Short mmCIF file of C-alpha atoms in Angstrom, two decimals:
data_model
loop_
_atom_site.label_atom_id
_atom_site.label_comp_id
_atom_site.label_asym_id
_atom_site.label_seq_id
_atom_site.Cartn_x
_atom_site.Cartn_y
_atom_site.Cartn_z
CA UNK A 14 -42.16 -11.32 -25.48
CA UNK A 15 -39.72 -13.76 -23.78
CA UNK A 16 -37.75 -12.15 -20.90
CA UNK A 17 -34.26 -14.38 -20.50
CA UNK A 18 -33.08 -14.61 -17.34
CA UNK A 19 -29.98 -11.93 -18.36
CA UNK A 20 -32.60 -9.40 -19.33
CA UNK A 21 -34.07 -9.57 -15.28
CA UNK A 22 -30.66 -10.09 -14.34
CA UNK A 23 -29.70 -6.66 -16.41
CA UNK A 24 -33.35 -4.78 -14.69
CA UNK A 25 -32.46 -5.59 -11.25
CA UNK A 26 -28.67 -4.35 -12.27
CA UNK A 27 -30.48 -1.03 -13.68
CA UNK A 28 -29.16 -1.99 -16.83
CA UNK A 29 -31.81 -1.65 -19.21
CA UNK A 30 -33.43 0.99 -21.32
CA UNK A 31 -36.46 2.69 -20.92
CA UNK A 32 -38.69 0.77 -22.94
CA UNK A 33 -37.21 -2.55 -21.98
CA UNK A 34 -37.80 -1.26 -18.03
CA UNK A 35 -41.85 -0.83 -18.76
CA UNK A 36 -41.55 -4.52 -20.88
CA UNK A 37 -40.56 -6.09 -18.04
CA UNK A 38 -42.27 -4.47 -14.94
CA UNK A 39 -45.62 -5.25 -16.98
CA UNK A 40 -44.57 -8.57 -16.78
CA UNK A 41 -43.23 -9.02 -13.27
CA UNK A 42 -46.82 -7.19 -12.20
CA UNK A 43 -48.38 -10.38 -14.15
CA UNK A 44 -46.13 -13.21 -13.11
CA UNK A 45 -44.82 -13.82 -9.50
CA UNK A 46 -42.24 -15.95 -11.03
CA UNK A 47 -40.75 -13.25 -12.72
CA UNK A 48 -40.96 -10.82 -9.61
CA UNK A 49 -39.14 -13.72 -7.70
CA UNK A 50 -36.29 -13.98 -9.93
CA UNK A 51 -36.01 -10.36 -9.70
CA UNK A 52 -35.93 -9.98 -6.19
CA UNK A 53 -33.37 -13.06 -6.16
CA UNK A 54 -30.88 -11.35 -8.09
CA UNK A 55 -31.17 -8.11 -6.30
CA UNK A 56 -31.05 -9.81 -2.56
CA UNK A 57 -27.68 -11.78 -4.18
CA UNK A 58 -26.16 -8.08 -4.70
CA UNK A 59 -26.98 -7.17 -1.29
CA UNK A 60 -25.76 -10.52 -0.07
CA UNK A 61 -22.14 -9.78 -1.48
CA UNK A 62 -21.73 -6.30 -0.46
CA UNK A 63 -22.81 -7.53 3.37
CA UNK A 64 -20.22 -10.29 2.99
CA UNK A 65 -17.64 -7.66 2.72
CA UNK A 66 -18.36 -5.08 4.42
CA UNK A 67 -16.19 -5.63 7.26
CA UNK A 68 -13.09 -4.78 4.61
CA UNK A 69 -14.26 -0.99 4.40
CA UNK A 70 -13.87 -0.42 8.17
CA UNK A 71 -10.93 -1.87 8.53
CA UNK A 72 -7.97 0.08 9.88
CA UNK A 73 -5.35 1.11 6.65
CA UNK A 74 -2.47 -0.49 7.16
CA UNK A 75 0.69 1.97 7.23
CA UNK A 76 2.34 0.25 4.56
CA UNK A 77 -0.37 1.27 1.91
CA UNK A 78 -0.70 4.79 2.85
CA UNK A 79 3.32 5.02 2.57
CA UNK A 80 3.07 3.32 -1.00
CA UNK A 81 1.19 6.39 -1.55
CA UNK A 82 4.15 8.44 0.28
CA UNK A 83 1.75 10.07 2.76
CA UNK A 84 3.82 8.95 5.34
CA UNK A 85 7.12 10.17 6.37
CA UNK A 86 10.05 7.58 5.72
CA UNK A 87 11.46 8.69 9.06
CA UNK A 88 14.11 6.45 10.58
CA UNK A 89 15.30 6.20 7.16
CA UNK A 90 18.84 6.96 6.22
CA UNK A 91 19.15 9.16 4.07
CA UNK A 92 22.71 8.67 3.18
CA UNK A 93 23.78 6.30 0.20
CA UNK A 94 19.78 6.42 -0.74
CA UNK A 95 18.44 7.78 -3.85
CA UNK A 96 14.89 9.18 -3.49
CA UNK A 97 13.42 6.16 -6.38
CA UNK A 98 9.88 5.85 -5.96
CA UNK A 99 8.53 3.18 -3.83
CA UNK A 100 12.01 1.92 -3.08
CA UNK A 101 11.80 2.98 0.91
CA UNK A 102 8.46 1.03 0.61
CA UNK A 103 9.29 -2.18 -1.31
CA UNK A 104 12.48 -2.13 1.50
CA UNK A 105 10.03 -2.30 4.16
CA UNK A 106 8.34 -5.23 2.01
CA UNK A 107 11.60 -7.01 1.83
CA UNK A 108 11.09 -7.30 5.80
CA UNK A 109 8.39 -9.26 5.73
CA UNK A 110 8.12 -13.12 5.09
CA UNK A 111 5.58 -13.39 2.97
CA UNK A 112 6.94 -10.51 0.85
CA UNK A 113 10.29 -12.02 0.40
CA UNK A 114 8.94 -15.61 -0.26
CA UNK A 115 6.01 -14.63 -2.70
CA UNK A 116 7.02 -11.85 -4.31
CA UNK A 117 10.90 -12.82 -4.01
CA UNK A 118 12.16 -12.02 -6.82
CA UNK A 119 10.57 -8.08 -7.53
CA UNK A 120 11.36 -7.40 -3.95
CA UNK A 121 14.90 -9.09 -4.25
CA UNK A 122 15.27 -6.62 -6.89
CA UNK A 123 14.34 -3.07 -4.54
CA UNK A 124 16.61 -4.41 -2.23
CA UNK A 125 19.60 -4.99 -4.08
CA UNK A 126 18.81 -2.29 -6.26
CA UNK A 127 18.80 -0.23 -2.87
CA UNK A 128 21.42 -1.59 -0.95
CA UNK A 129 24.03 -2.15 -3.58
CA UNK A 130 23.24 -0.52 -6.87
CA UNK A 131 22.85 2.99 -5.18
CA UNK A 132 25.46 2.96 -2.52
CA UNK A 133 27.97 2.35 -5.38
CA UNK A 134 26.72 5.28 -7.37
CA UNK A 135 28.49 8.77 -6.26
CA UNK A 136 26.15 11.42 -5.21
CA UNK A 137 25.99 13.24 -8.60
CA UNK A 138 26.28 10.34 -11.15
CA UNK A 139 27.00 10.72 -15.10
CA UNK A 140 24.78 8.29 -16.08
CA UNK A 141 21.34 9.16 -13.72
CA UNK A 142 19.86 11.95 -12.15
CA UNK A 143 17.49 12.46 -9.33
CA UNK A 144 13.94 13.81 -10.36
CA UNK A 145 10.67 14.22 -8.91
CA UNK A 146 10.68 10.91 -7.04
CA UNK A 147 12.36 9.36 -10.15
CA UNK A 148 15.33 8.29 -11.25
CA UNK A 149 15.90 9.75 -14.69
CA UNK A 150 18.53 8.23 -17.15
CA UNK A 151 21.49 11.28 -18.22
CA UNK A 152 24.43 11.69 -20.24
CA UNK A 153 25.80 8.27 -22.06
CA UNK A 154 22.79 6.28 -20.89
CA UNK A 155 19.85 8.22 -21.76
CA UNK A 156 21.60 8.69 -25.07
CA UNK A 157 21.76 5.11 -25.56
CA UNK A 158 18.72 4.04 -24.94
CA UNK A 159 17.28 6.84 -27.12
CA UNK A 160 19.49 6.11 -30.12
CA UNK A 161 21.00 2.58 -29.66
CA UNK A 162 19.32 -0.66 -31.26
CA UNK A 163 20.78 -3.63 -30.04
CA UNK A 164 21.13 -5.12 -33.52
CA UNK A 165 23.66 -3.21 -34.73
CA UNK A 166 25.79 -1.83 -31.72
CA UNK A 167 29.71 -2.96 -32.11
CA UNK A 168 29.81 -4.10 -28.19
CA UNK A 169 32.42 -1.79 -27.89
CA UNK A 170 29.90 0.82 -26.79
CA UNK A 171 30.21 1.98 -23.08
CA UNK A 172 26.43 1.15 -22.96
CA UNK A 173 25.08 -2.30 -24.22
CA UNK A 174 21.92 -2.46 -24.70
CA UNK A 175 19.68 -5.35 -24.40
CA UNK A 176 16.07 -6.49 -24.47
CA UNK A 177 13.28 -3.66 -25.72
CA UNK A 178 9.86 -4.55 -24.61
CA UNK A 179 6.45 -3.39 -24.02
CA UNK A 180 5.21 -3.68 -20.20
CA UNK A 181 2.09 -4.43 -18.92
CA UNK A 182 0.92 -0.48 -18.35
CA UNK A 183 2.22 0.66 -21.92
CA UNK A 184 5.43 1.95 -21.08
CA UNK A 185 8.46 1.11 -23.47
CA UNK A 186 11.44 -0.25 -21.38
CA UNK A 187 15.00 -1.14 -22.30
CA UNK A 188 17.62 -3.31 -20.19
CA UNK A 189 20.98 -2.24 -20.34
CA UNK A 190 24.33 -2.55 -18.96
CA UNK A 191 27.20 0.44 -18.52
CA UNK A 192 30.70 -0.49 -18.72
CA UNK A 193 33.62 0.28 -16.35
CA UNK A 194 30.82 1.66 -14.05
CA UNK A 195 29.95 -2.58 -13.67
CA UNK A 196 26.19 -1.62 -13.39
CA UNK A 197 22.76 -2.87 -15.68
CA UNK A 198 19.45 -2.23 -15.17
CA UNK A 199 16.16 -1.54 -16.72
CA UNK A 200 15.13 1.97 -18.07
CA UNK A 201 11.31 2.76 -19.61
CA UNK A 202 10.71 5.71 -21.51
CA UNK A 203 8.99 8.92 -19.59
CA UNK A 204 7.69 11.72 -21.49
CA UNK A 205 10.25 13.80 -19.00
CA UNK A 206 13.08 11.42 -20.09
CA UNK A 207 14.44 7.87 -19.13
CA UNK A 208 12.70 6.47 -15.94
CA UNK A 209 15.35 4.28 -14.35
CA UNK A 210 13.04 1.59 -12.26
CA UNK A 211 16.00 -0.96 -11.84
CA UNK A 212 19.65 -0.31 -11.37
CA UNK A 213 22.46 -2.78 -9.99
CA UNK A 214 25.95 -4.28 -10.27
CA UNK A 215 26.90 -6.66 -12.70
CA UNK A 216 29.58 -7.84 -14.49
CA UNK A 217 28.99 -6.62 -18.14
CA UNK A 218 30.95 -9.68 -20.40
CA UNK A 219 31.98 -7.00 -23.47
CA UNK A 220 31.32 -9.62 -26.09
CA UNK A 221 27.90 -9.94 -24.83
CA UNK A 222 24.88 -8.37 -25.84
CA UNK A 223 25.06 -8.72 -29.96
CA UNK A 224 22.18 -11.15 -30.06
CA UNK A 225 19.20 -10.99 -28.45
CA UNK A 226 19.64 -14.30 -26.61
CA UNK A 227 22.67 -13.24 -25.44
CA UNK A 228 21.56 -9.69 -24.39
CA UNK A 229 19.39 -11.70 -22.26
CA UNK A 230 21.46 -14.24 -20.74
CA UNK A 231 24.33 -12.18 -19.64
CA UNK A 232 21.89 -9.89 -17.63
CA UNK A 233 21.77 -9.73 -14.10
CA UNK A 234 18.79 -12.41 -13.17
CA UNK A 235 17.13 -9.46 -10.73
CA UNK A 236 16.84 -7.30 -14.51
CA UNK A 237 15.03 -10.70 -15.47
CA UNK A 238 12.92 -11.15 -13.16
CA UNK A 239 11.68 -8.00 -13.98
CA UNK A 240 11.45 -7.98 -17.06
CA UNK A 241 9.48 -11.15 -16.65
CA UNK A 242 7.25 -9.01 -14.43
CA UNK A 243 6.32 -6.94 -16.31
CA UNK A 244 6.74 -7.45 -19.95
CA UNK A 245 3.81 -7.84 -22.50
CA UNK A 246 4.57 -10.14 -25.68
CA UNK A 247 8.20 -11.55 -27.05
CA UNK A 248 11.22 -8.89 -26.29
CA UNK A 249 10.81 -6.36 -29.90
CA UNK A 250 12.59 -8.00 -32.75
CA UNK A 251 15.07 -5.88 -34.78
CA UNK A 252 12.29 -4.46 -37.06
CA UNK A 253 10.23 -3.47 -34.08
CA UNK A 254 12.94 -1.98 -32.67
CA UNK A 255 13.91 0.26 -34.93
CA UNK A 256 10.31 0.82 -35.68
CA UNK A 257 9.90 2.18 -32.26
CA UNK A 258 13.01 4.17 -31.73
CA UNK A 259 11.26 6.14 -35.17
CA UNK A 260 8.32 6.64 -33.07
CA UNK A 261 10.25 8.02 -30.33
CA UNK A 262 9.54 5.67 -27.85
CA UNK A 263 6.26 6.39 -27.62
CA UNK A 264 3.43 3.63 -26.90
CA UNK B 17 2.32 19.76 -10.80
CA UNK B 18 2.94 18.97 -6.82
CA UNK B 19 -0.78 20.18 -5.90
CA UNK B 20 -1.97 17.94 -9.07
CA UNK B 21 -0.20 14.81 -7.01
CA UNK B 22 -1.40 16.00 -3.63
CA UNK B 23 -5.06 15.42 -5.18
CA UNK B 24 -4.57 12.30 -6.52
CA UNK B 25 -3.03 11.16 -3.45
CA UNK B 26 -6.12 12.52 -1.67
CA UNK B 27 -8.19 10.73 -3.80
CA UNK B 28 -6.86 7.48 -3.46
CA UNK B 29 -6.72 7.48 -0.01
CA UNK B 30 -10.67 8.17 -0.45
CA UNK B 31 -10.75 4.59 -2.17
CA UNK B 32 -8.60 3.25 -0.19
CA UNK B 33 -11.12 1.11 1.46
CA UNK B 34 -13.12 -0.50 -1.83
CA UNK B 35 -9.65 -1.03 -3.40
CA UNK B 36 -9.09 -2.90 -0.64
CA UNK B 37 -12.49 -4.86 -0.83
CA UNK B 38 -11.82 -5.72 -4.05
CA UNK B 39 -8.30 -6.80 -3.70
CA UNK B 40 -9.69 -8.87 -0.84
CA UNK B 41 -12.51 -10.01 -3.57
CA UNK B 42 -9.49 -11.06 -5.93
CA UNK B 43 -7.03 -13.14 -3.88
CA UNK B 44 -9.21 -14.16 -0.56
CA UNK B 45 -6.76 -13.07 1.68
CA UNK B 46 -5.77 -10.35 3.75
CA UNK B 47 -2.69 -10.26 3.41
CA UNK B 48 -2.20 -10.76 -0.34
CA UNK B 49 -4.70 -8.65 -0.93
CA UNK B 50 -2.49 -5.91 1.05
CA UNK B 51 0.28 -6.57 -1.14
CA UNK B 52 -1.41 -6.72 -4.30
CA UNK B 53 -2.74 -3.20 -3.30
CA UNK B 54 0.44 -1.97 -2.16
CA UNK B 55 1.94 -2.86 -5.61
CA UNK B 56 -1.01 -1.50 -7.26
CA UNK B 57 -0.96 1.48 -5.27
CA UNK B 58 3.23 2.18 -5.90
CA UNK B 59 2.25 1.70 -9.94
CA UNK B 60 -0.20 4.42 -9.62
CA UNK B 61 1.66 7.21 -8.29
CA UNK B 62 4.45 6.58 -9.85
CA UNK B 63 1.91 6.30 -13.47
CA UNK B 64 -0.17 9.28 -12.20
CA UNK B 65 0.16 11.74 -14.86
CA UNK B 66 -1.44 8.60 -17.05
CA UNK B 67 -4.85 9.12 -15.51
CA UNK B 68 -7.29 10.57 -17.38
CA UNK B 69 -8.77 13.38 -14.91
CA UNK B 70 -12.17 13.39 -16.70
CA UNK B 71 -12.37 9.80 -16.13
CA UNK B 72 -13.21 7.66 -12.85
CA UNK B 73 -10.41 6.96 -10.83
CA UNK B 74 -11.80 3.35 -9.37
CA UNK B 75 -11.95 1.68 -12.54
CA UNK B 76 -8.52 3.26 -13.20
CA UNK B 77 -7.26 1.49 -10.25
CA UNK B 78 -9.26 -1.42 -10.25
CA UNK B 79 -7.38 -2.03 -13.94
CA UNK B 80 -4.12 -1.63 -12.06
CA UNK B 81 -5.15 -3.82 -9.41
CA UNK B 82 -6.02 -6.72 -11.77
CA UNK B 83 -2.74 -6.47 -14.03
CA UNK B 84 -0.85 -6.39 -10.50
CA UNK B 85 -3.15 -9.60 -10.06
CA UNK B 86 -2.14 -11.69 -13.12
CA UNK B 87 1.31 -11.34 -12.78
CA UNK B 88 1.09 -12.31 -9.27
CA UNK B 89 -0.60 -15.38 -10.76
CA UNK B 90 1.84 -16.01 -12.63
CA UNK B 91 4.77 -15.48 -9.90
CA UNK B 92 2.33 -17.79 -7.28
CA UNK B 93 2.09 -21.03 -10.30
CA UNK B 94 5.66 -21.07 -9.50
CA UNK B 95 5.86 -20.69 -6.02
CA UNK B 96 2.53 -23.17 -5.64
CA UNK B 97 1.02 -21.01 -3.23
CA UNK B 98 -2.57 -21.65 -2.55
CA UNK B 99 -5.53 -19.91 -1.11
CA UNK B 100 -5.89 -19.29 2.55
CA UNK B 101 -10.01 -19.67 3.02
CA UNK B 102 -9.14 -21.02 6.96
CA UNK B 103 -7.66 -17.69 8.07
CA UNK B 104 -10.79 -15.92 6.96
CA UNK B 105 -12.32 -18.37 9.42
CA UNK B 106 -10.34 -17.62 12.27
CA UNK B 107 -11.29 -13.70 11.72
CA UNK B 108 -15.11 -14.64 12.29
CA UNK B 109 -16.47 -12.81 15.48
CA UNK B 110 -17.62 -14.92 17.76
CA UNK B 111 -20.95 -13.30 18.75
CA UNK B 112 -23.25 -12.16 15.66
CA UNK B 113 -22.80 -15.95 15.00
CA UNK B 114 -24.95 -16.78 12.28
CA UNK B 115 -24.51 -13.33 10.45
CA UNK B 116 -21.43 -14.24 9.90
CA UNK B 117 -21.05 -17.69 8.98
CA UNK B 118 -23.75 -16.06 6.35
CA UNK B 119 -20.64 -13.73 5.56
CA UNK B 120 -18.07 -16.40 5.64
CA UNK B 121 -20.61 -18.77 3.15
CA UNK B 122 -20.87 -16.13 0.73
CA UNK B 123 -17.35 -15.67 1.33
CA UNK B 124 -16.61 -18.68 0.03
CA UNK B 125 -18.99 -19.25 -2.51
CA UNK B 126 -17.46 -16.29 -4.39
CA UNK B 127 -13.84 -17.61 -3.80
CA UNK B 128 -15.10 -21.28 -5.75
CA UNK B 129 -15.76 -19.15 -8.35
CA UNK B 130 -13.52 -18.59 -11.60
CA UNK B 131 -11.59 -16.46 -11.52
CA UNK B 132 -13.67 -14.27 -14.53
CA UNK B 133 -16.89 -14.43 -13.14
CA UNK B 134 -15.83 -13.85 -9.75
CA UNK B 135 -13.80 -10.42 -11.20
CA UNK B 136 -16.67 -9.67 -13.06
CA UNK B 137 -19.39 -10.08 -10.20
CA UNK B 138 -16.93 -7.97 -7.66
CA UNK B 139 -17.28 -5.35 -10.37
CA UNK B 140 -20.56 -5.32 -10.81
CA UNK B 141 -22.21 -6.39 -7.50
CA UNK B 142 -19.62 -5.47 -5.23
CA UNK B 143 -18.17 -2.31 -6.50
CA UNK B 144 -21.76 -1.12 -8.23
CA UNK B 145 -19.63 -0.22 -11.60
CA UNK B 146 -21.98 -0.17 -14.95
CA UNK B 147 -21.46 -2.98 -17.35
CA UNK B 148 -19.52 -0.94 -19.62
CA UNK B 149 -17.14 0.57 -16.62
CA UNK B 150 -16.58 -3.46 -15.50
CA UNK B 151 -16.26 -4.48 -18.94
CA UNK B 152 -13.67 -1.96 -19.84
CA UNK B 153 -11.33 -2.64 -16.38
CA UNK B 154 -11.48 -6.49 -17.89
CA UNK B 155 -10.72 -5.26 -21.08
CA UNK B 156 -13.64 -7.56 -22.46
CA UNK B 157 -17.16 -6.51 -25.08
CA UNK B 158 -19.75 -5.66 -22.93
CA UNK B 159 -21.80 -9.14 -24.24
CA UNK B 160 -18.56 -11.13 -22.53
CA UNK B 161 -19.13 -9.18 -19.07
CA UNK B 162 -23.00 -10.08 -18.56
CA UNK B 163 -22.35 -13.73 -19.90
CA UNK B 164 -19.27 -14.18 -17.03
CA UNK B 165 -21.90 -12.46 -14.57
CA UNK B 166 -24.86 -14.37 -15.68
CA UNK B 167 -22.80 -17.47 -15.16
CA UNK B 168 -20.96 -16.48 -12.01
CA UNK B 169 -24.27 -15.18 -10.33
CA UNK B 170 -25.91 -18.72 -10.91
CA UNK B 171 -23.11 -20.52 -9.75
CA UNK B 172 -23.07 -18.20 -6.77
CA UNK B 173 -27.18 -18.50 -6.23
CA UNK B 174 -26.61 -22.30 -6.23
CA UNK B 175 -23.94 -22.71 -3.91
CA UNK B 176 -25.78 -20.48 -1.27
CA UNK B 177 -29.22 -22.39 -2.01
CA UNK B 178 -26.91 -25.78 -1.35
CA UNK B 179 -25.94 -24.10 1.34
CA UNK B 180 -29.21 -23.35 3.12
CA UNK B 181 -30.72 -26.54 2.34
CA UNK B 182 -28.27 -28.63 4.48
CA UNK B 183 -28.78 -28.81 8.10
#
């Protein structure tokens, strides 16, 4: 038989079956040429692992063991902060160059999320609550988003709802924006609830938010950026919509 | 529930160093490749309950770490950033001279590379996943993974061949 180069390739990988492993060491015993090739492939492996092997002794940086919240957030303040997940982290981000430049507009969005959104919200809010790390939609909100579809709501609704989407890691998310409280954000579905991953002032127009194109343009441009971030596909249509408010939410 | 975090935590801090590698692998820089973990790394805990315990926690990650990686494509065509390869010069060691510019060739060789093969050889020859466990991180058939690896791994022996040839 022929041995292509992807079936030596797959041997020296330890890819390949039983039978196809005799088939081909028969061969290589025969044919130096084959042995060669062989050897080639193998010494390439051991050529990239060498080039980076420096990377597994490296020291950890701080920053990714407190992504994993290993470390304290001492020096902190803990007052006008709500405990969101990664939001003491992606603060520290903001700090650096790099992180503000590159990644400007997902870090813009911790920070003002941080600095603003929270420190206008009262301790005990009606619309979120503190969980586990998380901040969980409550009351008008997280009945909204469970029951609103922004095709049909009046705009008269203290919660306007806006884009549906799916994100990148299957989660469901909704944008929305709460009147008289002047705050929008984006909220994806939890099996425990409403995750809240994005909440900060806005002006909510009242008139806004019957069309989908306008539910987009009168949101806050960190919600965007976002969204942008992270969504998969076009923003659910009204049939998908409803679809998935039938399905609970549910990826 | 807490104790079930504490482990995964544990874990990952285990991995800590190949997710790093391969972040490295990914964007050629140390830096980016910090951030693109630390994103990676925020998704996962705060997606924990998501994993699978039965299954293998580096591909897990490693299919975090390469969504984090396209939209950070995606944010950098804006922004026009490009790739750093002359910082990863400066971090040569001066003594154990020619063991590293070995390093820094192959290095670079794997950096030239698009972007598929060069995800798919990190996988593979890097990492030491199966061709099914790579394949299923790029969300690709298993007959698409050993064609980008074929490819990338001739590309790759050429280049360093190229390489030794000049003087």
């Amino acid at each position: 038989m022929k041995l292509s180069d992807e079936m030596l390739m797959a041997y020296a990988d330890g890819e390949v079956d039983d039978v196809l492993r005799a088939q081909i060491e028969a061969a290589i015993a025969l044919d130096p040429q084959l042995a060669a090739a062989v050897e080639q492939h193998r010494r390439l492996r051991m050529q990239l692992r060498h080039a980076f092997d420096d990377t597994l002794h490296e020291p950890i940086p701080d920053r990714l063991l407190a992504a994993l919240g290993t470390t304290g957030t001492s020096g902190e303040p803990a007052s006008n902060v709500i405990d969101l997940a990664g939001a003491a982290s992606a603060r520290h981000r903001a700090g650096w160059h790099w992180g503000l430049r590159e990644w400007g507009a997902l870090a813009a969005t911790f920070v003002i999320g941080v600095s603003l959104g929270f420190a206008l919200l009262p301790r005990s809010s009606d619309i979120v609550a503190t969980g586990q790390g998380e901040l969980l939609a409550r009351g008008v909100l997280a009945t909204a988003l469970s029951n609103q579809l922004a095709g049909t709501q009046h705009g008269d609704e203290p919660v306007q709802i806006g884009l549906s989407f799916t994100t990148h890691a299957g989660d469901i998310c909704r944008t929305f924006a709460v009147r008289g409280e002047h705050l929008a954000g984006m909220a994806c579905r939890a099996t425990d609830g409403w995750r809240v991953d994005l909440l900060t002032a806005a002006e909510v127009d009242s008139a806004a938010a019957t069309t989908y194109r306008q539910a987009s343009s009168s949101l806050p441009a960190v919600v965007l950026a976002l969204v942008d971030q992270q969504i998969v596909g076009a923003p659910f249509d009204a049939a998908a919509e409803a679809h998935a408010r039938q399905s609970g939410w549910k990826r | 529930m807490a104790d079930l975090l504490a482990q995964f935590r544990e874990q990952l801090i285990e991995l800590l160093p190949r997710l790093r590698r391969f972040a490295r692998t990914l964007t050629q820089h140390r830096d980016d490749a910090d951030d693109l973990l630390q994103i990676a790394l925020e998704k996962a805990i705060t997606r924990h309950a998501q994993w699978d315990v039965s299954s293998r926690l580096d591909s897990w990650m490693f299919t975090i770490i390469r969504h984090a990686w396209i939209d950070e494509i995606r944010v950098r065509r804006r922004q026009g950033t490009h790739i750093d390869l002359d910082a990863m010069v400066e971090s040569a060691d001066a003594s154990q001279r020619d063991d590293r510019v070995e390093m820094l060739a192959v290095q670079q060789a794997l950096a030239r590379l698009p972007e598929e093969q060069r995800m798919a050889v990190s996988l593979v020859l890097i990492e030491g996943l199966a061709y099914k466990e790579a394949a299923d991180v790029m969300g690709v058939p298993i007959g698409t993974l050993t064609s980008r690896l074929a490819r990338g791994r001739e590309a790759l022996q050429k280049m360093l061949n190229a390489g030794e040839a000049a003087p």
